[in-house]
Structures are given as C-alpha cells and as structure tokens.
Coordinates of C-alpha atoms (C1' of nucleotides) in Angstrom, one line a residue:
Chain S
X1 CA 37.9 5.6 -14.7
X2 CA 35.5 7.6 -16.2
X3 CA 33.1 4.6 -16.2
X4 CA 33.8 3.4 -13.1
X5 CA 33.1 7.1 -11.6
X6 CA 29.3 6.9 -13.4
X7 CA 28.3 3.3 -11.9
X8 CA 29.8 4.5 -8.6
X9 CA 27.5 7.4 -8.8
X10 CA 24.6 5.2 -9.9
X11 CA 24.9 2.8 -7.5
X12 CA 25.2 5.6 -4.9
X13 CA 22.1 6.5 -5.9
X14 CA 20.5 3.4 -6.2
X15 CA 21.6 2.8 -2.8
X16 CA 20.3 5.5 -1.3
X17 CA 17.0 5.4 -2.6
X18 CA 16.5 1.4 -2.1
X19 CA 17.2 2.1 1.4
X20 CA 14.4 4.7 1.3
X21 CA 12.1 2.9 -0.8
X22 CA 12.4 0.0 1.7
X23 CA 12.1 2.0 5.1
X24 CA 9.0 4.4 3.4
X25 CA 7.0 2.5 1.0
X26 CA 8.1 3.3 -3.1
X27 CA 5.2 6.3 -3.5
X28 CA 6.1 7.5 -0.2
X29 CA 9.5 8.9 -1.4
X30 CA 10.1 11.3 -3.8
X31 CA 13.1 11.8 -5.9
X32 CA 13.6 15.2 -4.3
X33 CA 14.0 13.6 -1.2
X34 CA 16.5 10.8 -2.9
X35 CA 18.6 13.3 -4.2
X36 CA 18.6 15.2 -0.7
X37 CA 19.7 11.9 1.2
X38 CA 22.1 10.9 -1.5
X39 CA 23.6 14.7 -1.9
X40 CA 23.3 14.5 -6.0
X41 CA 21.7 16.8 -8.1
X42 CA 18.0 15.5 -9.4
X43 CA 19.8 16.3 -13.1
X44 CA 22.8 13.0 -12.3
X45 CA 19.6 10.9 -10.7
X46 CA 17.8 11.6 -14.2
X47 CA 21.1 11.0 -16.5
X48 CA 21.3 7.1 -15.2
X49 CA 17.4 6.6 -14.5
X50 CA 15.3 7.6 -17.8
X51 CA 11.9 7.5 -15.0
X52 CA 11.4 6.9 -11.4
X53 CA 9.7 3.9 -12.6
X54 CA 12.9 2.9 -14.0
X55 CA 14.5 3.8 -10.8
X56 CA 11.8 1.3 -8.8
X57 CA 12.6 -1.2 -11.6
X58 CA 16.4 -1.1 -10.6
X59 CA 15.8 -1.4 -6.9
X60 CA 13.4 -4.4 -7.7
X61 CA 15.5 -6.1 -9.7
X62 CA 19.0 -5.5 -7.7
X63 CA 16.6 -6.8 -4.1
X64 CA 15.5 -9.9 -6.6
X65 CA 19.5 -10.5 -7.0
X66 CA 20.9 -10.3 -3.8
X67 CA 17.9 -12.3 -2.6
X68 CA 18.6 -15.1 -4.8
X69 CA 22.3 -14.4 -4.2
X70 CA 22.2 -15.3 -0.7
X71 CA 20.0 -18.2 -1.2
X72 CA 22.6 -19.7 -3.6
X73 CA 24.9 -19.6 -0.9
X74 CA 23.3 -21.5 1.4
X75 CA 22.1 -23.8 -1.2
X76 CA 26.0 -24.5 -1.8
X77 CA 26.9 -25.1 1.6
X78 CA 23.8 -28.0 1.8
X79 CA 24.3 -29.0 -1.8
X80 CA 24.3 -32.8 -0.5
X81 CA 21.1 -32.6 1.4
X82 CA 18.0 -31.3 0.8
X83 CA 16.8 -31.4 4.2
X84 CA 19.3 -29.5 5.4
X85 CA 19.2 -27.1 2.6
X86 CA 15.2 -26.1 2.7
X87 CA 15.7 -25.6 7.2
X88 CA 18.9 -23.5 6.3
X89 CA 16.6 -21.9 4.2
X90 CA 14.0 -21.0 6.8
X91 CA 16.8 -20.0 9.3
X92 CA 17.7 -17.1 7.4
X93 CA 14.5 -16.0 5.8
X94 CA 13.1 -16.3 9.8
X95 CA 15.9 -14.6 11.2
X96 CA 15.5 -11.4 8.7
X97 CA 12.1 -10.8 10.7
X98 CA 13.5 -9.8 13.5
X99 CA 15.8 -7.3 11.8
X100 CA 15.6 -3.9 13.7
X101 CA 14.3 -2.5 10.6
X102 CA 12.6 -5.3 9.1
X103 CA 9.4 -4.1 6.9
X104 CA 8.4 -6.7 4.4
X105 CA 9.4 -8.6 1.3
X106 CA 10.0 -5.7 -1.1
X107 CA 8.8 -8.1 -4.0
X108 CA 5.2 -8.1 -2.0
X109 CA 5.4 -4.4 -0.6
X110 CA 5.8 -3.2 -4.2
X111 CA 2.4 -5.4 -5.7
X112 CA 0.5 -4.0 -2.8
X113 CA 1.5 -0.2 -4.0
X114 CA 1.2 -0.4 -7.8
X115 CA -2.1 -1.7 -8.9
X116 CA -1.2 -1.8 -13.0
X117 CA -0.6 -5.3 -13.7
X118 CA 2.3 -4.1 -16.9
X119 CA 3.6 -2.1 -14.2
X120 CA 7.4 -3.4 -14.1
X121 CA 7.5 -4.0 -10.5
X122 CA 4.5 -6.2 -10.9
X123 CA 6.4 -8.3 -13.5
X124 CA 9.3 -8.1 -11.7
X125 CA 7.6 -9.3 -8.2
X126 CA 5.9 -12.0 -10.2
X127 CA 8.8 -13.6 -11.9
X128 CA 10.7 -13.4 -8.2
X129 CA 7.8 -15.3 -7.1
X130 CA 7.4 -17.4 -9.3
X131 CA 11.2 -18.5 -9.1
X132 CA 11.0 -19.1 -5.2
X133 CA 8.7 -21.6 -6.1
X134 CA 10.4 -23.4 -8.5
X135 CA 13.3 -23.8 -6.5
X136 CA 11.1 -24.8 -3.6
X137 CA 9.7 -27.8 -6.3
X138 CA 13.5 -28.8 -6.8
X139 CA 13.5 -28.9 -3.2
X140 CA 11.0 -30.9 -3.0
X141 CA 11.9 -33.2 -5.8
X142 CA 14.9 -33.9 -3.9
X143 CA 13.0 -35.0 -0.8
X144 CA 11.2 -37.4 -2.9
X145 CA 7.8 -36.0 -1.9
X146 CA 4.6 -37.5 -3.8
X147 CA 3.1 -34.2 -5.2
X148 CA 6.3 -31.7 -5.2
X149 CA 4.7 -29.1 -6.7
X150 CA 2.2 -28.7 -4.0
X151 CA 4.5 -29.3 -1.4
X152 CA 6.6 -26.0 -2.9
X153 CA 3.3 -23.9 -3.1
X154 CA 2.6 -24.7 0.5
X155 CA 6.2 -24.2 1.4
X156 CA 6.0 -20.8 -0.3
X157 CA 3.0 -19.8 1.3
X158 CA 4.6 -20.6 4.6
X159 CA 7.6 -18.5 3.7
X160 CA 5.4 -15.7 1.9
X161 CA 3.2 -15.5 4.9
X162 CA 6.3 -15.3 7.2
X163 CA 7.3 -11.9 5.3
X164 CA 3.8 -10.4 6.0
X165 CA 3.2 -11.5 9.7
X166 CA 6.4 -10.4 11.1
X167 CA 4.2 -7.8 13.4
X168 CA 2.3 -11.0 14.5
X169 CA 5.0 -13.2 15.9
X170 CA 7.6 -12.9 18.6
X171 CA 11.2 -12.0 17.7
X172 CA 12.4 -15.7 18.7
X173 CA 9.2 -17.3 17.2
X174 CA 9.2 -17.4 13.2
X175 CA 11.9 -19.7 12.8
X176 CA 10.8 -23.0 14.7
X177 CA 7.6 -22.1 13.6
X178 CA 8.7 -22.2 9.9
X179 CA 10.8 -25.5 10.4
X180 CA 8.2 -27.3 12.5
X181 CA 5.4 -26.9 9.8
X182 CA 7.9 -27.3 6.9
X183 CA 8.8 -31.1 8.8
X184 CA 5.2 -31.4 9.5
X185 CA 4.2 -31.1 5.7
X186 CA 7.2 -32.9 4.4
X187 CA 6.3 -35.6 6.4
X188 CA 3.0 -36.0 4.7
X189 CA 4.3 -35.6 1.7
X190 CA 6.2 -38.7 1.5
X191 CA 4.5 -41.9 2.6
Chain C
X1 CA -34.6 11.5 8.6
X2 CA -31.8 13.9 8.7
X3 CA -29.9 11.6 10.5
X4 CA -30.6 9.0 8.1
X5 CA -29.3 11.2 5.2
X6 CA -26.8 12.1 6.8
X7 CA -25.2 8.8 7.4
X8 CA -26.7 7.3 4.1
X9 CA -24.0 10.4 2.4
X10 CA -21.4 9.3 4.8
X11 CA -21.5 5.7 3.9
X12 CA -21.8 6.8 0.4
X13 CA -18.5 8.5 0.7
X14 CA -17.0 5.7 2.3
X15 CA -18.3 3.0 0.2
X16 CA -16.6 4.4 -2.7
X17 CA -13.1 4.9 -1.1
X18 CA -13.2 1.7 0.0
X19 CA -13.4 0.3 -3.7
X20 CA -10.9 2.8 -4.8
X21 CA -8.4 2.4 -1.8
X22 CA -8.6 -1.6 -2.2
X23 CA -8.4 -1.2 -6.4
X24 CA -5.1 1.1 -6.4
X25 CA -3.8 1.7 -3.5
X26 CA -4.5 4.4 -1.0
X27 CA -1.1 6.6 -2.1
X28 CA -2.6 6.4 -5.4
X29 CA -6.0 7.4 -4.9
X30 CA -6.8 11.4 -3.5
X31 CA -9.5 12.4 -2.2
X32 CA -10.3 14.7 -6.0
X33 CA -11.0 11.2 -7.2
X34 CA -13.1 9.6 -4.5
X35 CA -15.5 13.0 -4.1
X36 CA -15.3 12.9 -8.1
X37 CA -16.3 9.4 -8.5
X38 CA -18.9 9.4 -5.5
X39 CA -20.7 12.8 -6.8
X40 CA -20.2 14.5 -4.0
X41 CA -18.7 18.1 -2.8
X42 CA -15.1 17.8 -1.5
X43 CA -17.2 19.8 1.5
X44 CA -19.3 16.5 2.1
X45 CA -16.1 14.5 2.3
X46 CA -14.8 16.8 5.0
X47 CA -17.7 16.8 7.3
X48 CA -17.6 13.4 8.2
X49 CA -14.1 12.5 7.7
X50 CA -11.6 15.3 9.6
X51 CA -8.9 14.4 6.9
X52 CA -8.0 11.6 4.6
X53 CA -6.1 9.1 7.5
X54 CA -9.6 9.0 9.3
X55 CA -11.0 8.0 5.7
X56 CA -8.4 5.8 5.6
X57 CA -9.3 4.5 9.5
X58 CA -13.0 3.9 8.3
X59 CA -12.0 1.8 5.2
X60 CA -9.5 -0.6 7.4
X61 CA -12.2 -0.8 10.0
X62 CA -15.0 -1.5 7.9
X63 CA -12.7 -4.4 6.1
X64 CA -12.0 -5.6 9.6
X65 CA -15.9 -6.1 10.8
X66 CA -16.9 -7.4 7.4
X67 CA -14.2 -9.6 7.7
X68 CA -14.8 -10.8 10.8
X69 CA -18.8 -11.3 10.0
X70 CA -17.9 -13.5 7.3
X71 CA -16.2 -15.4 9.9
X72 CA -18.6 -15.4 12.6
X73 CA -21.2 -16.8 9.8
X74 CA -19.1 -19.9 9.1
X75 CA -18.1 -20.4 12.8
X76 CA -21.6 -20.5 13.1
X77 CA -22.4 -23.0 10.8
X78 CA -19.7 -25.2 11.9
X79 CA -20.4 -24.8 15.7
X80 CA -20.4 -28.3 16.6
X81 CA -17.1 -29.3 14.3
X82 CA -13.7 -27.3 14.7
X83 CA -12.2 -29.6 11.9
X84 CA -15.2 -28.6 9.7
X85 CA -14.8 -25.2 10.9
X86 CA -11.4 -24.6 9.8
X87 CA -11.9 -26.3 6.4
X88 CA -14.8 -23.9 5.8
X89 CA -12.8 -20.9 6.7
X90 CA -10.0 -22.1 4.4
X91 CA -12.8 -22.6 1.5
X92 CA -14.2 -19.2 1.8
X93 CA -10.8 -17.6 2.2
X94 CA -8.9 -19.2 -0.4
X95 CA -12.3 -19.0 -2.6
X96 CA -11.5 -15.0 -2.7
X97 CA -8.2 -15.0 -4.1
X98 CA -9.8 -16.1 -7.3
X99 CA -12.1 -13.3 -7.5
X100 CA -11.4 -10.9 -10.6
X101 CA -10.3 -8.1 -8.7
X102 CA -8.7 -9.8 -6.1
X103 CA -5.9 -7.6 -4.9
X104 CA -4.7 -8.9 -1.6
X105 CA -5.4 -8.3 2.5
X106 CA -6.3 -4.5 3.2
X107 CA -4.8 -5.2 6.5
X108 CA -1.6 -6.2 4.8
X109 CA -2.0 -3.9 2.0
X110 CA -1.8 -0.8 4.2
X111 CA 1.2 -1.9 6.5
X112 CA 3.2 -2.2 3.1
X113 CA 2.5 1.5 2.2
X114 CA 2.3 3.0 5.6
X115 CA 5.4 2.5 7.4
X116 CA 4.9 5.0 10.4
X117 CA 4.3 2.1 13.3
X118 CA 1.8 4.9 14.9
X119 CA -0.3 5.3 11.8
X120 CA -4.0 4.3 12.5
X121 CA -3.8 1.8 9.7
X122 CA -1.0 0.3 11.1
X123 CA -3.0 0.0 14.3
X124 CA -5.6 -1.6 13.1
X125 CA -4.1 -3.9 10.5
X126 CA -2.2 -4.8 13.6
X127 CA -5.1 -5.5 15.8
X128 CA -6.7 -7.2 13.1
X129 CA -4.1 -9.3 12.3
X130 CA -3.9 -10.2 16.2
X131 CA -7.4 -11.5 16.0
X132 CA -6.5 -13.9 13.4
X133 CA -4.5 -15.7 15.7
X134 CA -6.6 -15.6 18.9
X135 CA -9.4 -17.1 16.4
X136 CA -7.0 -19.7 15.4
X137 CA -6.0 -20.5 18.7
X138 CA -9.4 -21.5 20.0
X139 CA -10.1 -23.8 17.0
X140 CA -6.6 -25.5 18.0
X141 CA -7.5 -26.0 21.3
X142 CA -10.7 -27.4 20.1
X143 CA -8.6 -29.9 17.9
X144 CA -6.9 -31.2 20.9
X145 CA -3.4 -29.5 19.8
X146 CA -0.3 -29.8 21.4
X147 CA 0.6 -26.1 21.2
X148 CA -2.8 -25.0 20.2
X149 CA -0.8 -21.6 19.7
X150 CA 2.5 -22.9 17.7
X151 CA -1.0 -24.4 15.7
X152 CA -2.5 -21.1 15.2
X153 CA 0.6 -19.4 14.0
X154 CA 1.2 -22.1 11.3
X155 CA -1.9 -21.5 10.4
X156 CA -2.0 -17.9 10.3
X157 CA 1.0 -18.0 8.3
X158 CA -0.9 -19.8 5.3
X159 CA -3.5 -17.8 5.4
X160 CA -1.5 -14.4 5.5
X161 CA 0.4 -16.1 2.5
X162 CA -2.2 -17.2 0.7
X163 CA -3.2 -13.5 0.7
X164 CA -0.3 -12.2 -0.9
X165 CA 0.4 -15.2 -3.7
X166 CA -2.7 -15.1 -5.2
X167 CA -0.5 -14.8 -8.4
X168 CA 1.5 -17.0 -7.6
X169 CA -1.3 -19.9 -7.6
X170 CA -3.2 -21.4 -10.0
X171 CA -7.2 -20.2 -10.0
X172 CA -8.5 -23.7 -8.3
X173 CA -5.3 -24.6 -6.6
X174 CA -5.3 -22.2 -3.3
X175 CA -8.3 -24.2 -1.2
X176 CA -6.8 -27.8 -1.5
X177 CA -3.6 -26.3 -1.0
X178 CA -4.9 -24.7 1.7
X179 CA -6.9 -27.9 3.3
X180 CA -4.0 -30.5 2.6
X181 CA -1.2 -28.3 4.6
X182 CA -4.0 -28.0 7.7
X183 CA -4.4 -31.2 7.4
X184 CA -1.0 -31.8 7.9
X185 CA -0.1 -29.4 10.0
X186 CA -3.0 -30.7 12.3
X187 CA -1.8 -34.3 12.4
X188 CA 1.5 -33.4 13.5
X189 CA 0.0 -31.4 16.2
X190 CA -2.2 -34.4 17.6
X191 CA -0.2 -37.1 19.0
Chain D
dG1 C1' 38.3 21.4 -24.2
dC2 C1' 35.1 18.2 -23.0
dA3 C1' 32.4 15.2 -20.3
dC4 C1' 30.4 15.0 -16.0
dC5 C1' 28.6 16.9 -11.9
dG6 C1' 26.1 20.2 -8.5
dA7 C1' 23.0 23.9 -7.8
dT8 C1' 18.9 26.0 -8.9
dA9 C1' 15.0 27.6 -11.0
dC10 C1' 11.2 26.2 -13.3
dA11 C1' 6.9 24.0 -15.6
dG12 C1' 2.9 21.5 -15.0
dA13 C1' 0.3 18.4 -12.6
dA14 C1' -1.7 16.5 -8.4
dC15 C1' -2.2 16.6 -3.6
dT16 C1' -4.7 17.9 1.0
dG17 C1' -7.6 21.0 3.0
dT18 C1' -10.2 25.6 3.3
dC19 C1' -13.3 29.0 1.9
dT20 C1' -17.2 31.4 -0.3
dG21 C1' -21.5 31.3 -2.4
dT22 C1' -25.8 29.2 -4.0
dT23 C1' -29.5 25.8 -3.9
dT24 C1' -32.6 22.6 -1.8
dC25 C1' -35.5 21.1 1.6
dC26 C1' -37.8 20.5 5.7
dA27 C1' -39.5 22.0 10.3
dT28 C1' -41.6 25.5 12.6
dC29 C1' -44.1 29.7 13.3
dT30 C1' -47.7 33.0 12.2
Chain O
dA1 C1' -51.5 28.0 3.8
dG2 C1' -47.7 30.7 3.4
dA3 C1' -43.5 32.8 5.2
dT4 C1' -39.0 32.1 7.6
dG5 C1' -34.9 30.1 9.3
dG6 C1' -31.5 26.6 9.5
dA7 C1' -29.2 22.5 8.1
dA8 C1' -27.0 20.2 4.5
dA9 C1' -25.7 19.7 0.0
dC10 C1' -23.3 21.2 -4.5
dA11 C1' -20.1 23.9 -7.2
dG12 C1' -15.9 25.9 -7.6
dA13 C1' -12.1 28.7 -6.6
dC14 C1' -8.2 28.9 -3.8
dA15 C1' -3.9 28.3 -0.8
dG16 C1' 0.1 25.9 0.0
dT17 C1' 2.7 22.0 -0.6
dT18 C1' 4.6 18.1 -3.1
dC19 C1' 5.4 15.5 -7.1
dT20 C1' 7.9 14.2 -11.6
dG21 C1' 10.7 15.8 -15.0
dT22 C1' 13.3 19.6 -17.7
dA23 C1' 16.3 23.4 -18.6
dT24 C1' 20.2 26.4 -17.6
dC25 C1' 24.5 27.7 -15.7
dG26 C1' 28.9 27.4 -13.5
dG27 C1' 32.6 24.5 -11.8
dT28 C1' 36.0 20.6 -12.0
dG29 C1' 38.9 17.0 -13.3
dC30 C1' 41.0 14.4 -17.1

DNA sequence: GCACCGATACAGAACTGTCTGTTTCCATCT
DNA sequence: AGATGGAAACAGACAGTTCTGTATCGGTGC
C-alpha cells in the first residue's frame, strides 16, 4: 500500500512533467513549474528523482517504451506478413502528425537540446534509434530485399524525416506519402 | 568607415553566436557567454540585437541564406541536368552529416526547443523548410514526375531525415543511401 | 510512532537586460 | 597644428527573475 502510494506519486509526477517536457521543450520547463502543474512539493519530486537529468532520463526511457509498445502491437496483428506489418507501421506513425498537439519525436527533440554526447538522453535517443532500425532490417529481411540493411536505413530516414516535417505537410498527406515511397523503395529492392 | 566598423562588430557578434547556438543549443547558451567568448561589452551586443530572440532571428536567417547559396551554387552547376542536379544536392548534403561537429538542421534544431508556433525561429525554420519543397518541386517537374509534388515531399522527407540520423548512419553510408532511395523514388515516379 | 507528504524558505548560480563611467578615435573647427 | 565634440567601444556593477537543489517544519495516515 505503502509502495503502491510512492509509484502512484512518481508516476504522477512523471506524468505531468513528460507532458510538459513534450509540449515545451526539456530546458524550457523547470521543476518549479512541474511541481506547480502536478501540485507536489519540489521535496517528493526530489525523493524519487536523484536530478532533473534523472527526471529527463525517466521520461526518455518510459516515451522509448510505450513507443516500442505500440509497435509490438501492430507487429502482432501482421505477424504473418511483412508487407502488411511495415504499411501498418507507417499508418500510425503518419497519423500521430496530425495530432492536435503533435511536436516531434521526443527521441530527436531531446538530441537537438542537449549537446553532451554522455548526456543520458543522447544515449538513450541513440539506442531508440538505433533499435527502429533494426527492426526496420528484420522488416526488410522478411520482404526478401537484396541489401536489407539499406533498405531499413532508408526506411528510417523516411520515418525519421516524417517526425521533423510534420509543419511541412498537410494533415491528410504524411501517410500515402510514407507508404508510396516505402512500396517505391521496396520495389527496388527486390529484383 | 564607421559604418564599416560598425557592421564588421555586428557580424562579429553574430558570427560567434551562431557557432555557440548551433554547438549547444540556444537554451544552453546566454548571452554572458557569447559577449564573453566574442570579446565584446554586453553593451555592444545590445545595440545591434534589441534582445536575444532577434540574435536568435539573425543566426536562423543567416543559416537559411547560406543554405540556400550552397544550393544555388550546385543548381548552378548542374543547370542543364535535373538528375545531376539532385544527385549533387544529395552529395553535398549528406557530405555534412559527416563533418565533426555535425549537430543537425538549425531549422529543425530551433522548432524542437522553441515550441511557441509565433516565435521568430519558428517562422523562419518554417519558411525555410517551405522552400525546401518548392525547390524540390521544380527539379520534379523537370524529371517529368507524375506528382512532381508527392516527388518533392518524398524527397524532402530524406533529406529532413538524413538531418536528424546522422548517428544513426555510418560515416560514408548517408550519400549512397541518399542517391539509391532518389533513385528509386524517381523511377516510380516516371511511368 | 514513523514514514511520507505538502508548504515554504533558502542558497547559490545563471539568466536577460539596464545603467554608469571611462577610454579611444576620428571628424571638424579654429 | 591643436583643441573640441561626438560616436562607439570596454568594463563592470546592478536589478529582477528564474533555475536547480537543499533544509526545515508541521500535518496525516497506517
């Protein structure tokens, strides 16, 4: 009880300040402002998070899971075909653009603020990165094309490049654009 | 010759924000360390810059024109050839993710750590990123594309990833990456 | 009674932007 | 040629806020 009353308030915390993080940029919100918005004192934010740093670590790392969370799901309901599985793909990361208050991947936002390559959101975006593409490679693998591993880093461009140019295409536009080129490459890919 | 001083300190100024907005962030960087690292009097600073946003302003819009020279010189060179001409843009652009400082788009850069949609920066990353695909589009139409401006999208959206994987690629493997998906892309587009 | 929480004050640093002096230098006037 | 005035720069203190992180104290529920 005791326990579960901590993580409840961690995670109410967490929450609130991932939320803000996300909306404002990481350096643009300070943990007086978190406490404010989650109605805590700044001494319970400090009891569960040693830093804020540890505090932008947690929100990192818990965005990384429910990212790959979601994508497990989908990969579940096209385990028998690949095809299906990497559009399905594209459908949801394309439709997330167009979220009211879509602003990024957090993964990318968070390399763009913090410069320090030991920085743990660095390591943390790069290891998130790094995994999209090797599940874009099995992906790939699975559609039998002739170089899989450049298909994946082309695939992930596409995708990382979708995150970043939300503010450049129309609302309806990202996901046909996404599953034409994805069709387009795959079809060179296997000859 | 005043004049000349004048702006000489003023690009002085602006010079060494750029190098310090683009190496860690502008969050990170105040204006203590730019007038500390460029020699000059906060007082300086202030004169030709109202406050930090129009220093901010300055930087984005000095990225953008360079930018966009570097462009213009390969367009140039490639007048005759839109094929050519996108390969060389491709070359050049995927050439800088291997510098050693490499850190990304400005453009993209700022609109992860500013999220007020009225910000200057916002504006012109905006504008900027607006450009790319008007520039795009004209080389589609020049390739004889279907939907020159489905084409230029695509397109944009490799290059915009390109910008933010640079870590996520090996040093030499951007520009054929790059290439090969244009290529691709490209074919699909010609029927 | 004890562990947790909220409230609050605080320390120390960094931030943007202002203000006051002093120095330098060049153009102009005598 | 030498004096004068004005523009621009430097140096540095300063105000007011915000930032991260700590310390203290009182309340509350098990």
């Amino acid at each position: 009880m005791l326990r579960n009353e901590q993580t409840a308030l961690r995670d109410h915390v967490l929450n609130i300040a991932s939320s803000l993080f996300y909306a404002h940029g990481i350096r643009a919100v300070g943990v007086d402002l978190i406490v404010a918005e989650a109605g805590v004192a700044k001494t319970s934010l400090y009891r569960h998070f040693r830093t804020k740093d540890d505090l932008v670590a947690a929100f990192l790392t818990c965005e990384d899971e429910q990212f790959w969370q979601t994508w497990q799901e989908v990969a579940d309901r096209n385990a028998d075909d690949a095809w299906a599985e990497l559009n399905a793909h594209l459908e949801w990361i394309g439709s997330r653009l167009a979220r009211p208050n879509y602003r990024g991947c957090p993964q990318i936002n968070a390399v763009a603020e913090f410069s320090d390559p030991k920085h743990p959101a660095r390591q943390i975006a790069a290891t998130h990165k790094a995994e999209m593409r090797r599940r874009l490679k099995t992906i790939a693998v699975r559609l039998n094309s002739d170089r899989p591993d450049e298909l994946a880093g082309q695939l992930a461009l596409l995708i990382n490049g979708a995150f970043v140019s939300a503010g450049m295409l129309a609302p309806d536009e990202a996901i046909p654009l996404l599953q034409n080129a994805a069709r387009l490459l795959r079809a060179g890919h296997t000859s």
